[in-house]
Tab-separated table of C-alpha atoms in Angstrom:
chain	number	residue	atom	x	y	z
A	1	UNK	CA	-64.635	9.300	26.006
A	2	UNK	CA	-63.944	8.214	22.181
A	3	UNK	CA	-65.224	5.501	20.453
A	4	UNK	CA	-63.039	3.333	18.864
A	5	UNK	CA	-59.812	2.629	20.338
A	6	UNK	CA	-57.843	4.421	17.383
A	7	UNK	CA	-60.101	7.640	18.436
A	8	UNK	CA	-59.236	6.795	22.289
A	9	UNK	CA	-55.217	7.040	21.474
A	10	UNK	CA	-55.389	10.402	18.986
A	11	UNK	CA	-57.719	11.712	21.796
A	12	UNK	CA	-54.978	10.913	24.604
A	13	UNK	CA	-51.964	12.295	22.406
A	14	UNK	CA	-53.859	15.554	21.652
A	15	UNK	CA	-52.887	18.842	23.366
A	16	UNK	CA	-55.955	21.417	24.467
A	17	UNK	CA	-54.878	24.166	21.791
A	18	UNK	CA	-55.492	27.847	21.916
A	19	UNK	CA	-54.779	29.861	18.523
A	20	UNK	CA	-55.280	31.834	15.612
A	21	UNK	CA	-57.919	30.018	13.498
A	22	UNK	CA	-57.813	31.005	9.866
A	23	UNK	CA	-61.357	31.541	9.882
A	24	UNK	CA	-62.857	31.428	13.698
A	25	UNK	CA	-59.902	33.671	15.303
A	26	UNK	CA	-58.420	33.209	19.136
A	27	UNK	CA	-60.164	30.144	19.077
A	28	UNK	CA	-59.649	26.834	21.466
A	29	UNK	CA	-59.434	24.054	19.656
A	30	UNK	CA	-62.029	21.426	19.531
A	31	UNK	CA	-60.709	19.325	17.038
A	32	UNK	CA	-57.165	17.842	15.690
A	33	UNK	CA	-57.716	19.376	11.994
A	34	UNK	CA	-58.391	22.826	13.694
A	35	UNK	CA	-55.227	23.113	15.860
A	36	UNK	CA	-53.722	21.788	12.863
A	37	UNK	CA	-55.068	24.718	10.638
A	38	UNK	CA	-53.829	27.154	13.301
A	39	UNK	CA	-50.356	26.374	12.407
A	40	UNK	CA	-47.663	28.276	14.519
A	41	UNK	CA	-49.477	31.336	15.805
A	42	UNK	CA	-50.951	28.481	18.907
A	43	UNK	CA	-49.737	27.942	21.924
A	44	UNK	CA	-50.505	23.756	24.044
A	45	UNK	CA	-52.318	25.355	26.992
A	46	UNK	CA	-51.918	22.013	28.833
A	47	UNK	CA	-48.301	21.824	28.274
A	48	UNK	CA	-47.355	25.369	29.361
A	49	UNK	CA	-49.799	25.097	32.720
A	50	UNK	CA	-48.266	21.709	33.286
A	51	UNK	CA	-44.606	22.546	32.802
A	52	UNK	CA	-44.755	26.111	34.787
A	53	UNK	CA	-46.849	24.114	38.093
A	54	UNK	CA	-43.841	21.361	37.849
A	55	UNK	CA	-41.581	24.495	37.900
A	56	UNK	CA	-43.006	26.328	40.345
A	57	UNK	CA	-43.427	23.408	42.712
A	58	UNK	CA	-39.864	22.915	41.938
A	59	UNK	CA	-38.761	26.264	42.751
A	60	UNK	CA	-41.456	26.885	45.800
A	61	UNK	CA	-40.284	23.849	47.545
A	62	UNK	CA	-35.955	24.768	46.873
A	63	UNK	CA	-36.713	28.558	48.310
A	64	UNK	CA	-38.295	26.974	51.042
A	65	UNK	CA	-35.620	25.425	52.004
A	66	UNK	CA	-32.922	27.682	50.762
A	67	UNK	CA	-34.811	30.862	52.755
A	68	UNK	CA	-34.767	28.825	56.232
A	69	UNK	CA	-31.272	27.166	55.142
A	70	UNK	CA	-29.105	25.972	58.104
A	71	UNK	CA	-25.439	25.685	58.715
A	72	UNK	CA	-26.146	23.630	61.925
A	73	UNK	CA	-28.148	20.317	61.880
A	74	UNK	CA	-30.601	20.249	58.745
A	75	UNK	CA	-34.037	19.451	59.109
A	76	UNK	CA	-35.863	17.200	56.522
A	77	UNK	CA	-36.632	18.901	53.795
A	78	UNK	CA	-33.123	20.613	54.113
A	79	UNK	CA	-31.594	17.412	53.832
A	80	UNK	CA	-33.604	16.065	51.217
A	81	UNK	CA	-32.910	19.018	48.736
A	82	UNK	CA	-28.940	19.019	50.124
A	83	UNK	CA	-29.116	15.633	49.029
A	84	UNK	CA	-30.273	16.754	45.443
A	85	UNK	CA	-27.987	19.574	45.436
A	86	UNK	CA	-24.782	17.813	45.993
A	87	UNK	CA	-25.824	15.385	43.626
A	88	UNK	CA	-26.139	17.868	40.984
A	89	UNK	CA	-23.131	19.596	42.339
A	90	UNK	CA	-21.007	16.430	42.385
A	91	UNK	CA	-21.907	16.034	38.585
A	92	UNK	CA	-21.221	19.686	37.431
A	93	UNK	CA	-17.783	19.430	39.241
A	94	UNK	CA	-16.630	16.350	37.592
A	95	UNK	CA	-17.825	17.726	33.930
A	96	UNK	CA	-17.181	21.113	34.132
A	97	UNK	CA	-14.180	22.721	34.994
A	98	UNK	CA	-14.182	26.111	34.161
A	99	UNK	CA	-15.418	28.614	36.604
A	100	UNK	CA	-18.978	29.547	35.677
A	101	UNK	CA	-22.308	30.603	38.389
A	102	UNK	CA	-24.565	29.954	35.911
A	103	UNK	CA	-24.185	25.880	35.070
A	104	UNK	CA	-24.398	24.373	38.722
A	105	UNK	CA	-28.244	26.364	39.003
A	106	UNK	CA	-28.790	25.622	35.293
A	107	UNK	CA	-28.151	22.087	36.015
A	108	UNK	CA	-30.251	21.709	38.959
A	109	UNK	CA	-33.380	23.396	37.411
A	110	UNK	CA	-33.137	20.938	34.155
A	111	UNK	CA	-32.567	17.727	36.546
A	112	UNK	CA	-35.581	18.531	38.429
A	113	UNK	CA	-38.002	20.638	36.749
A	114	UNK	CA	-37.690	17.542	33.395
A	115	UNK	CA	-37.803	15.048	37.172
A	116	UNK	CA	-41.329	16.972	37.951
A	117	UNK	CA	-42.646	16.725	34.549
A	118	UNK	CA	-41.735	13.383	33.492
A	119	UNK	CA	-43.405	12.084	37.124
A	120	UNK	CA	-46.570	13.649	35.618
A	121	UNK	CA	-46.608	10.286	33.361
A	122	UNK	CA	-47.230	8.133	37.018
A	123	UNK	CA	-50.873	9.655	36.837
A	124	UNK	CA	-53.279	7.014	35.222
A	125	UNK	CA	-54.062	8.809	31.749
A	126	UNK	CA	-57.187	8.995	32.243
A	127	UNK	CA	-57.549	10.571	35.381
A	128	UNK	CA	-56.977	14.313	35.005
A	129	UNK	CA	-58.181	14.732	31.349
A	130	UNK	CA	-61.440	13.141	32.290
A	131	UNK	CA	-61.485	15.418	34.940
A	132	UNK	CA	-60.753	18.078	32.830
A	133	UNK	CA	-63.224	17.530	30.422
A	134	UNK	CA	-65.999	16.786	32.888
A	135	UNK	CA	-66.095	20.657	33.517
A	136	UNK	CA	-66.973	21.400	30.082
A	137	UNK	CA	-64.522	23.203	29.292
A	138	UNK	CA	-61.853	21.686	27.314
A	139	UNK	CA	-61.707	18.693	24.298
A	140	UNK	CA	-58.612	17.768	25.386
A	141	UNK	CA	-55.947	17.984	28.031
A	142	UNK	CA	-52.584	16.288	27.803
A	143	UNK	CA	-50.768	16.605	31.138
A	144	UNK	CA	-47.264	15.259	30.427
A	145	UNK	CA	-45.051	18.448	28.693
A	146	UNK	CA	-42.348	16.128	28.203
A	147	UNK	CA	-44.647	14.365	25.590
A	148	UNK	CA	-45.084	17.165	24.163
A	149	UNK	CA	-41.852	18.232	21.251
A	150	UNK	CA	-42.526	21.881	21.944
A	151	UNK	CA	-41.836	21.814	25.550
A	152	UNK	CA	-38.724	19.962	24.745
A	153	UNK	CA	-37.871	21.731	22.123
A	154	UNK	CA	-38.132	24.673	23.750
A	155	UNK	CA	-35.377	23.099	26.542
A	156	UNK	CA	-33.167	22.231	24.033
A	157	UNK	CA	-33.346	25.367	22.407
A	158	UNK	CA	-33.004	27.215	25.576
A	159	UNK	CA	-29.585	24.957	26.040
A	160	UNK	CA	-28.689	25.494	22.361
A	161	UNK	CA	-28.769	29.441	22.584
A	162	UNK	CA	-26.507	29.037	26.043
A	163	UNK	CA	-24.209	26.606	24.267
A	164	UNK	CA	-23.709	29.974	21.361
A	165	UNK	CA	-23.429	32.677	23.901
A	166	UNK	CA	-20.935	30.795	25.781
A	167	UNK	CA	-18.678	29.796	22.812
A	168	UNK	CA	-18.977	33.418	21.121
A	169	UNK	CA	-18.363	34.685	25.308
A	170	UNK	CA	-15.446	32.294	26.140
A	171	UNK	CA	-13.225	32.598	22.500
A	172	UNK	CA	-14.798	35.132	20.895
A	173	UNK	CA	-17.143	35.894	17.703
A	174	UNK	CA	-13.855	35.061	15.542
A	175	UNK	CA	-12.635	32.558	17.753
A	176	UNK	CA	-15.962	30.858	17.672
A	177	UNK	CA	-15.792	30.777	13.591
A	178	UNK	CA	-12.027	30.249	13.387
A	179	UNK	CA	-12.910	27.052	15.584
A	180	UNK	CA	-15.776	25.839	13.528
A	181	UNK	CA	-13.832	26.364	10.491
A	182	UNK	CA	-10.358	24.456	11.408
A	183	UNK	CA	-11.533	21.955	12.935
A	184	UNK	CA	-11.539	18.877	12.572
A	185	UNK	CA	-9.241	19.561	9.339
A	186	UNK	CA	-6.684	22.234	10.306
A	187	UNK	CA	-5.856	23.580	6.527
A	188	UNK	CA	-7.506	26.215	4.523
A	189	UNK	CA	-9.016	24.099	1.775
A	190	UNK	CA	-11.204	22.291	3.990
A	191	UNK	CA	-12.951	25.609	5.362
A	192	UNK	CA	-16.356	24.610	3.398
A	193	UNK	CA	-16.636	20.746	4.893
A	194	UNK	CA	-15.383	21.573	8.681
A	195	UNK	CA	-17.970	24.324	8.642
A	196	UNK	CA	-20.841	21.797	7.336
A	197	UNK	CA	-19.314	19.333	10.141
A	198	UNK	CA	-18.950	21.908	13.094
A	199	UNK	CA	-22.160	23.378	11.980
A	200	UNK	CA	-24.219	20.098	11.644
A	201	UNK	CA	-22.736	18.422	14.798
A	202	UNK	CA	-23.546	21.951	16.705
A	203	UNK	CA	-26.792	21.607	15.365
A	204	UNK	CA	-27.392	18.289	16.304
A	205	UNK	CA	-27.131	18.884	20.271
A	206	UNK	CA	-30.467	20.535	20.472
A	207	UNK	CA	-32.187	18.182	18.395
A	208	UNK	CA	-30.854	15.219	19.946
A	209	UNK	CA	-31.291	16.430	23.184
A	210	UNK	CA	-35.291	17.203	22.404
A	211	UNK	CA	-35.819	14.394	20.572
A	212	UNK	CA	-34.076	11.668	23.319
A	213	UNK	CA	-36.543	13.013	25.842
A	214	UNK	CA	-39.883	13.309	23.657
A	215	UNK	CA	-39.286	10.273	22.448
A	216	UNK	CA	-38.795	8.371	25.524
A	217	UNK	CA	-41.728	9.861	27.152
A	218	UNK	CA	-43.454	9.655	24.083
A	219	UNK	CA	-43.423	6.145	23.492
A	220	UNK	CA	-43.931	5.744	27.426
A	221	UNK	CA	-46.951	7.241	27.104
A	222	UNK	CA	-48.379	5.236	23.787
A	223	UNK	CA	-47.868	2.229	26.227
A	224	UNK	CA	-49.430	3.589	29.161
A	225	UNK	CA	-52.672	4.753	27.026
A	226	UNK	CA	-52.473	1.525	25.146
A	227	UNK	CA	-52.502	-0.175	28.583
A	228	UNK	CA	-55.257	2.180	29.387
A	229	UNK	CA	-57.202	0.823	26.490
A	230	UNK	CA	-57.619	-2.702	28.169
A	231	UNK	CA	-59.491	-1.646	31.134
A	232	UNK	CA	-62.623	-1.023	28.484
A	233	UNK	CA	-62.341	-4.621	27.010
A	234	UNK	CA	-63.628	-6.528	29.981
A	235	UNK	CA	-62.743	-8.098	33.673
A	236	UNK	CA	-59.741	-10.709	32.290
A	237	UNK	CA	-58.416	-8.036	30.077
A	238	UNK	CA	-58.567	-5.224	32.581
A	239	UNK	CA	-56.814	-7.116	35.153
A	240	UNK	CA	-54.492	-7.773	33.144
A	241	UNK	CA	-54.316	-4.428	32.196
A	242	UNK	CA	-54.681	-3.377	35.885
A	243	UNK	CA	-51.048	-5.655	36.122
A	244	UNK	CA	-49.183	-4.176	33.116
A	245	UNK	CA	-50.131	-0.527	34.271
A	246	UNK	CA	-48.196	-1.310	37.252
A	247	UNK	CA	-45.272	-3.193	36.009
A	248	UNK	CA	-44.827	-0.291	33.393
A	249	UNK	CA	-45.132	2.021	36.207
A	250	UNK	CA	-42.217	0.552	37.871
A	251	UNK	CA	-40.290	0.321	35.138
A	252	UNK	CA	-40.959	4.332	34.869
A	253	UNK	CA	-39.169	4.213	38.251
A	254	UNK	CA	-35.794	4.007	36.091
A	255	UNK	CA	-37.149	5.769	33.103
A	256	UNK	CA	-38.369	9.175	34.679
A	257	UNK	CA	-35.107	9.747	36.719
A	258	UNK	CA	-33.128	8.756	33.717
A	259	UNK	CA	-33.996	10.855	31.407
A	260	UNK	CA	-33.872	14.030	33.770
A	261	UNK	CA	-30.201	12.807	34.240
A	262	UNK	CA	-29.208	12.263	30.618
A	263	UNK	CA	-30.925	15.704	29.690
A	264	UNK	CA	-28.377	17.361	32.446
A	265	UNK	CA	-25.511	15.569	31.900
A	266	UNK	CA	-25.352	16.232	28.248
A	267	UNK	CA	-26.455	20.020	29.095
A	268	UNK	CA	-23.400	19.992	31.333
A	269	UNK	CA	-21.207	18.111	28.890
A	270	UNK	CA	-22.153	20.458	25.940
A	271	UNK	CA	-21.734	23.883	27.779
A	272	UNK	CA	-18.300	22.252	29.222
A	273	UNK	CA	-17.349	22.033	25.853
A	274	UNK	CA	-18.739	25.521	24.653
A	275	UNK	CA	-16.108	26.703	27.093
A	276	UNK	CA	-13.428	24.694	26.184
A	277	UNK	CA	-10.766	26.785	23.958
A	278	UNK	CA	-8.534	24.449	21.187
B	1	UNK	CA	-48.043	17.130	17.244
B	2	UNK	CA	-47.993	20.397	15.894
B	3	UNK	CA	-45.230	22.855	16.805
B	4	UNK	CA	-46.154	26.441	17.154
B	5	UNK	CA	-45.615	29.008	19.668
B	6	UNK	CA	-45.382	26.962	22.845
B	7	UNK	CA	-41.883	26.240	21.817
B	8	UNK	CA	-41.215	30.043	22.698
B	9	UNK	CA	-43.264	29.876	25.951
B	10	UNK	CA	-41.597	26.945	26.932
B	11	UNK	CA	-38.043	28.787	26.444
B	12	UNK	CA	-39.078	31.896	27.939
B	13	UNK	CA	-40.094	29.547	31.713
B	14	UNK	CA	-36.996	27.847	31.315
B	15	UNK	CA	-35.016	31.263	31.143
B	16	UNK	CA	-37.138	32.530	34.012
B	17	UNK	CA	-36.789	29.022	36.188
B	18	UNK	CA	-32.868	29.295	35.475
B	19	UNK	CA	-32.956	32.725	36.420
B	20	UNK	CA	-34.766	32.308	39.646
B	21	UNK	CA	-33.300	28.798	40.664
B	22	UNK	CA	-29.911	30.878	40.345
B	23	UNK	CA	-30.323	33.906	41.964
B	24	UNK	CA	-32.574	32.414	45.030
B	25	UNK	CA	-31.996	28.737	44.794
B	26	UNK	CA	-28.632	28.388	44.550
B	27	UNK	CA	-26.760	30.752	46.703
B	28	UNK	CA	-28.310	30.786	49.888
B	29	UNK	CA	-28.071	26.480	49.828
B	30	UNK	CA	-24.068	26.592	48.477
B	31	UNK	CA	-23.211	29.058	51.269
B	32	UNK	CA	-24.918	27.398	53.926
B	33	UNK	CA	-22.787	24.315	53.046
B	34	UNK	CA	-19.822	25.725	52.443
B	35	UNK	CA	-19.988	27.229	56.158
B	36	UNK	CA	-21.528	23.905	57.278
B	37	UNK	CA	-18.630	22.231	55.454
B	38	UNK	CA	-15.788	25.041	57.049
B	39	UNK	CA	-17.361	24.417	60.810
B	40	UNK	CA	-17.215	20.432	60.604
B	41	UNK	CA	-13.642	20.866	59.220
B	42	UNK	CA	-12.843	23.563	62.314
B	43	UNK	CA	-14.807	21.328	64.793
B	44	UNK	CA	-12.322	18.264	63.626
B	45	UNK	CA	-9.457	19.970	64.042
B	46	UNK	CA	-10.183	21.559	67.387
B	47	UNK	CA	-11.137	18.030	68.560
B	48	UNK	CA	-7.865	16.643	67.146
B	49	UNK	CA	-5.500	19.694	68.830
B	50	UNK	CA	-7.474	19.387	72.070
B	51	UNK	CA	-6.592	15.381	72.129
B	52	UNK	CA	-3.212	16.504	71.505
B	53	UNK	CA	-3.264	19.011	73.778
B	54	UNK	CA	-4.227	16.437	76.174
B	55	UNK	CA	-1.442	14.029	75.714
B	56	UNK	CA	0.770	16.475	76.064
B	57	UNK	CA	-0.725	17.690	79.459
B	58	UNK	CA	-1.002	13.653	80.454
B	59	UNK	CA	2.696	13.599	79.398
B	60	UNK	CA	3.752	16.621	81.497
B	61	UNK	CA	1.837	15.730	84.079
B	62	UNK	CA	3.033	12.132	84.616
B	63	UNK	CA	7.133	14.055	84.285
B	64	UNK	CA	6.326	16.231	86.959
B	65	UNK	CA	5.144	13.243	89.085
B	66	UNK	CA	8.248	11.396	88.069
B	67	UNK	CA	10.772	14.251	88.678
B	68	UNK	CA	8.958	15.010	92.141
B	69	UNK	CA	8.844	11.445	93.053
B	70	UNK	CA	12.753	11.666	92.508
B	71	UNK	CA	13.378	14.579	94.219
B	72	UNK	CA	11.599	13.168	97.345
B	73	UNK	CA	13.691	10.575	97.451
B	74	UNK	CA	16.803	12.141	97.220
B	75	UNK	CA	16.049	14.344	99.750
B	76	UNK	CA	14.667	11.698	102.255
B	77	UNK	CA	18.117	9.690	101.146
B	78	UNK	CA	20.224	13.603	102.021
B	79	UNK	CA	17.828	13.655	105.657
B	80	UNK	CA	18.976	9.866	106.189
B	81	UNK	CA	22.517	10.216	105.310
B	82	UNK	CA	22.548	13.643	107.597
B	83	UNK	CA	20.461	12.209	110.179
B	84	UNK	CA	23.378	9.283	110.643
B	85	UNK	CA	26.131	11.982	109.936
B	86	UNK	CA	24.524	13.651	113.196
B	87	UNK	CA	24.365	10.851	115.236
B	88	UNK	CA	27.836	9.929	114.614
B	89	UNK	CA	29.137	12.856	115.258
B	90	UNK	CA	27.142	13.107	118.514
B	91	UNK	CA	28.668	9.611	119.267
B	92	UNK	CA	32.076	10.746	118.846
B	93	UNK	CA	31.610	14.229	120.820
B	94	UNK	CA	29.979	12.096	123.600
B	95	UNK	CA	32.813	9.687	123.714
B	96	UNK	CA	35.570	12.617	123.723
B	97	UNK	CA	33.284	14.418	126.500
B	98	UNK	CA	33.363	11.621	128.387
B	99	UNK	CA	36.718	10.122	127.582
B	100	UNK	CA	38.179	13.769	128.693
B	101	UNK	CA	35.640	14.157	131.867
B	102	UNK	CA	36.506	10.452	132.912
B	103	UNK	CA	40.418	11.934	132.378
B	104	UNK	CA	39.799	15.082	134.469
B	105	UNK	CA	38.051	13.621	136.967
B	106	UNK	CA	41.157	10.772	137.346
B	107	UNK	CA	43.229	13.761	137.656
B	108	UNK	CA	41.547	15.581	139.785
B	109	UNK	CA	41.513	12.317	142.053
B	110	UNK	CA	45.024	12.161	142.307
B	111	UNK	CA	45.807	16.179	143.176
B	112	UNK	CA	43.425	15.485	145.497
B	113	UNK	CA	45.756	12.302	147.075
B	114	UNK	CA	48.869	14.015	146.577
B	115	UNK	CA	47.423	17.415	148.404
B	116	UNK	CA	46.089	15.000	150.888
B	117	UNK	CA	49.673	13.320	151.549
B	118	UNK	CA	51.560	16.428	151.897
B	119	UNK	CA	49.417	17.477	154.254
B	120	UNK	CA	49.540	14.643	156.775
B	121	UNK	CA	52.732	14.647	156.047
B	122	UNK	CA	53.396	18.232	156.963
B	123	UNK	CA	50.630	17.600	159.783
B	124	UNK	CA	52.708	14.100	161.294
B	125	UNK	CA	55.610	15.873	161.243
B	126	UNK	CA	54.730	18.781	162.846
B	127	UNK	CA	53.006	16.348	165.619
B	128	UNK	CA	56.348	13.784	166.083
B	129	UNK	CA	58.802	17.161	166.664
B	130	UNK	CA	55.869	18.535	168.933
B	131	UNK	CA	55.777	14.669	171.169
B	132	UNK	CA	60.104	14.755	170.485
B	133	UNK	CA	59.896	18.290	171.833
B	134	UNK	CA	58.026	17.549	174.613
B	135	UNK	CA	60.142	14.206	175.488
B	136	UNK	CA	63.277	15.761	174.834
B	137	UNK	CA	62.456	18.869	176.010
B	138	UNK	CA	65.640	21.478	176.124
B	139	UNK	CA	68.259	18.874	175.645
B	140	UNK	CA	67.502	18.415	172.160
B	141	UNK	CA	68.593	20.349	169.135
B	142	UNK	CA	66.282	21.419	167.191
B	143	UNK	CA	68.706	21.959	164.453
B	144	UNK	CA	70.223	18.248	164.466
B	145	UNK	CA	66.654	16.685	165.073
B	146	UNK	CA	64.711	18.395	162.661
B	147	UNK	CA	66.641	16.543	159.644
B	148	UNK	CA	65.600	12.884	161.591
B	149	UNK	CA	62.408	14.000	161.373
B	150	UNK	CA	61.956	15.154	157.837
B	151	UNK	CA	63.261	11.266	157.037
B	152	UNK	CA	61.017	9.985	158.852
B	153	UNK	CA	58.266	11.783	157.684
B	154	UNK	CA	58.844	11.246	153.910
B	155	UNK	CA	59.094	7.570	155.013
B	156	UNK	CA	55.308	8.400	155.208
């Protein structure tokens, strides 16, 4: 473990990072400056194995139950994801009103793959990187994607290209422009400024969408490692400690959900109006 | 925090997760509801035609009871009303039978008298010429006498 508590918290907010080193090559990282010096050609090892189990867990335990799916009396897990589906089904219906296969699916995966990674944050920090590192392996290992701006980055952009293909699919590649460049000022002169609007406020459902969810799981996880911290600085502190950890747990009871929820809704709300012709 | 490629990896599983959530996920779970959905809605309205079905059947039934309970008791009213019919009728034909034996027989009674008269009467006077004969003997004619005689006997 690191020293001082300021080492501790960069420690904990490290990813384990495998790149191109300027100078060693395909190199994992075993410090903060060298991930930093491998720039973009680097992929957060932890992040990606993290997000695909969450997804795969997600998607192993819906086959399951979609392969031995029953119109008669459903069984447990049946009704547990049925539950989920309508759910997500309920909200795509009452947002989206054009006829599309892909949104209801899209939706679901979002709600419960960001569900699955956020929980990851209900682990005690330390657990799983100390294991980690006890095999000698790895520096670092960061086990939350959602912390991570890449992985939701990588959502958003995911969400942002679908938002494009649907507008350009739905009214067309001059449709698409003609829309961006009337509105919200339907004359000519105003081409210039409704594009920098359209384009800017287009641009700005990615980001926000990334940056809502990194940020709340971000700043989740600074408390929880900050929280972490107090279990070093004796018994009164620690049980203290040993009491916050679980009241911010709790409170993660509302967070976690939440922020799956928000991510799909707004994914729902933005491809509704990709689809939407003026 | 660096950003670098994981962005892309991170795009690529959510295209594949999508991908896979909508061509195995999805599908199999709608349709099962759908039909789940369809059989509840079938099963409700069978349930809902059978009860009416039922009433209907109650309803028919409980007619049929009525309208044989009515006809039972018009025709037990028809057999009472005949029934009576037949014993008057046998009244009156046993009255008339008797009425007109009663009348025969009275009839009968008094040929029979009559018949009875004439012949003592033809039998008396037969006997009083025979005993007026016999008194008399040839002095008397029978010519003159026989008119006494017939008096007499039709004082009878």
């Amino acid at each position: 473990m690191a020293d001082t508590p300021v080492e501790y918290i960069q420690h904990h907010l490290s990813n384990l990072t495998f790149g191109k080193h300027p100078e060693e090559g395909w190199i994992l990282a075993e410090k903060s400056s060298q991930a930093a010096e491998m720039g973009f050609l680097a992929i957060h090892v932890d992040t990606l194995l993290w997000s695909i189990i969450a997804g795969v867990f997600f998607l192993f335990i819906f086959r399951k139950a979609a392969k031995s799916v029953t119109t008669g009396v459903p069984g447990g897990l049946q009704n547990f994801v049925e539950m989920l589906f309508e759910f997500v089904d309920d909200m795509v219906k009452q947002t989206f009103h054009g006829k599309n296969p892909v949104i209801a699916p899209l939706a679901l995966t979002i709600f419960v793959w960001i569900f699955l990674m956020n929980a990851l944050k209900w682990v005690p920090v330390d657990w799983i990187p100390e294991l980690a590192m006890a095999t000698g392996l790895v520096n670092y290992f960061k086990i939350v994607p959602t912390t991570d701006p890449n992985a939701t980055f990588g959502l958003a952009i995911g969400v942002f290209f679908l938002i494009i293909f649907y507008s350009i699919k739905v009214k067309g590649g001059l449709g698409f422009i003609k829309e961006l460049s009337f509105t919200p000022f339907n004359h000519w002169i105003f081409i210039p400024f409704n594009l920098f609007l359209e384009i800017l406020g287009l641009l700005t459902k990615p980001i926000s969408l990334a940056l809502r969810l990194f940020g709340n799981m971000y700043a989740g996880e600074v408390v929880f490692i900050l929280i972490a911290l107090t279990f070093g600085a004796g018994w009164i502190m620690g049980i203290l400690g040993l009491g916050m950890q679980w009241i911010w747990a709790v409170f993660h009871l509302l967070v976690i959900p939440l922020q799956a929820f928000i991510f799909m809704v707004l994914t729902i709300v933005y491809l509704s109006a990709a689809h939407e012709d003026h | 925090m660096n950003m670098n490629l994981t962005i892309l990896g991170q795009s690529i599983a959510f295209a594949l997760f999508v991908w896979f959530c909508m061509k195995y996920v999805w599908p199999p779970i709608a349709t099962a509801m759908r039909d789940r959905q369809k059989k509840i809605a079938e099963g409700l309205d069978s349930a809902s035609r059978a009860q009416r079905d039922l009433e209907l059947a109650q309803e028919k039934a409980s007619q049929t009871l009525r309208e044989a309970k009515d006809q039972s008791a018009q025709i037990l009213e028809q057999a009472n009303k005949r029934a009576n019919l037949l014993i008057e009728e046998a009244k009156e034909q046993a009255k008339t039978e008797g009425e007109r034996l009663v009348e025969a027989a009275k009839a009968e009674i008094t040929q029979e008298i009559n018949r009875a008269k004439d012949e003592l009467r033809d039998q008396m006077s037969g006997l009083i010429i025979e005993g007026a004969e016999k008194i008399l003997e040839s002095s008397v004619d029978e010519k003159a006498h026989s008119e006494l005689v017939d008096k007499l006997a039709k004082q009878l």
